């Protein structure tokens, strides 16, 4: 490096001239060399992605468009038909479970069986071909649904109407069983805990009771006393005992005011009954459920049998 002031030659890298002390001009370094003389790292050039070729939309002919529209229309019609079939099936199921209830409500207590048949269009027999139904309770006349539902794996009629009569076939009591409320499980609906007599308020309507309990009645009985008994069946898993406990929860209504008059409950088990609702005990609400029902807790093998649901 040559000093511009005195012309002396100085070693490369000196800042000042060794002869005159003048400041030397810094050498101009290449762009790829740093001030320490090291080669700078070169950034790799980014590869530009080649643009994807645009797919050309296939232009359908008028014939193809017409064929596609025809297929879409046919598919829409099929979906609509499926929806209609599903709705009809649901409605038929609902009507199938309610036609027995409607018929039972039409039967007047205090009139004879012939009049009941004319009012409902049903035929009442002395007994049923279903032996289990015949043996579950006492009655004088019976009519069962032609359609069935499964209760714990066995086929049972969707509903049963039982008549108790006095002289001249005058009806003294009408009982209605709705086995669709026990669908798949004789123990009824699964609940979180046991219901007691304080679960309902006196004076509540039937509609309010159904909504409050979240259940529909499994059994209804009307008599000449102008009162009706509604039975709701449910079960829950006892956290202390570790097995399912099933109850019939009875609500007594006044047929005049159509309001709650009394509430009882009774514990049941498989050995005692599968389908029958039985009669509530007047002391059930004020006594121990197990003592009232006269039933002991299931043994280990019985609890296994009753663990379904």
mmCIF file of N, CA and C in Angstrom, residues 175 177 219 248 250 266 276-280:
data_model
loop_
_atom_site.group_PDB
_atom_site.id
_atom_site.type_symbol
_atom_site.label_atom_id
_atom_site.label_comp_id
_atom_site.label_asym_id
_atom_site.label_seq_id
_atom_site.Cartn_x
_atom_site.Cartn_y
_atom_site.Cartn_z
ATOM 1 N N UNK A 175 -107.785 -50.946 34.067
ATOM 2 C CA UNK A 175 -106.334 -50.877 34.237
ATOM 3 C C UNK A 175 -105.662 -50.871 32.868
ATOM 4 N N UNK A 177 -101.804 -50.952 30.971
ATOM 5 C CA UNK A 177 -100.355 -51.140 31.029
ATOM 6 C C UNK A 177 -99.749 -50.700 29.707
ATOM 7 N N UNK A 219 -98.398 -47.581 34.149
ATOM 8 C CA UNK A 219 -99.627 -48.233 34.560
ATOM 9 C C UNK A 219 -100.618 -47.168 35.034
ATOM 10 N N UNK A 248 -91.600 -48.783 41.773
ATOM 11 C CA UNK A 248 -92.869 -48.302 41.231
ATOM 12 C C UNK A 248 -93.233 -47.047 42.014
ATOM 13 N N UNK A 250 -96.014 -44.338 42.626
ATOM 14 C CA UNK A 250 -97.448 -44.183 42.432
ATOM 15 C C UNK A 250 -97.889 -42.748 42.721
ATOM 16 N N UNK A 266 -92.881 -47.996 45.963
ATOM 17 C CA UNK A 266 -92.627 -49.357 46.435
ATOM 18 C C UNK A 266 -91.471 -49.941 45.656
ATOM 19 N N UNK A 276 -95.977 -56.662 36.423
ATOM 20 C CA UNK A 276 -97.110 -56.140 37.180
ATOM 21 C C UNK A 276 -96.761 -54.884 37.951
ATOM 22 N N UNK A 277 -97.715 -53.971 37.999
ATOM 23 C CA UNK A 277 -97.520 -52.745 38.767
ATOM 24 C C UNK A 277 -97.984 -52.927 40.200
ATOM 25 N N UNK A 278 -99.003 -53.770 40.408
ATOM 26 C CA UNK A 278 -99.489 -54.024 41.754
ATOM 27 C C UNK A 278 -100.216 -52.828 42.326
ATOM 28 N N UNK A 279 -100.428 -52.844 43.615
ATOM 29 C CA UNK A 279 -101.133 -51.764 44.295
ATOM 30 C C UNK A 279 -100.188 -51.067 45.264
ATOM 31 N N UNK A 280 -100.223 -49.738 45.346
ATOM 32 C CA UNK A 280 -99.375 -49.031 46.306
ATOM 33 C C UNK A 280 -99.875 -49.240 47.720
#
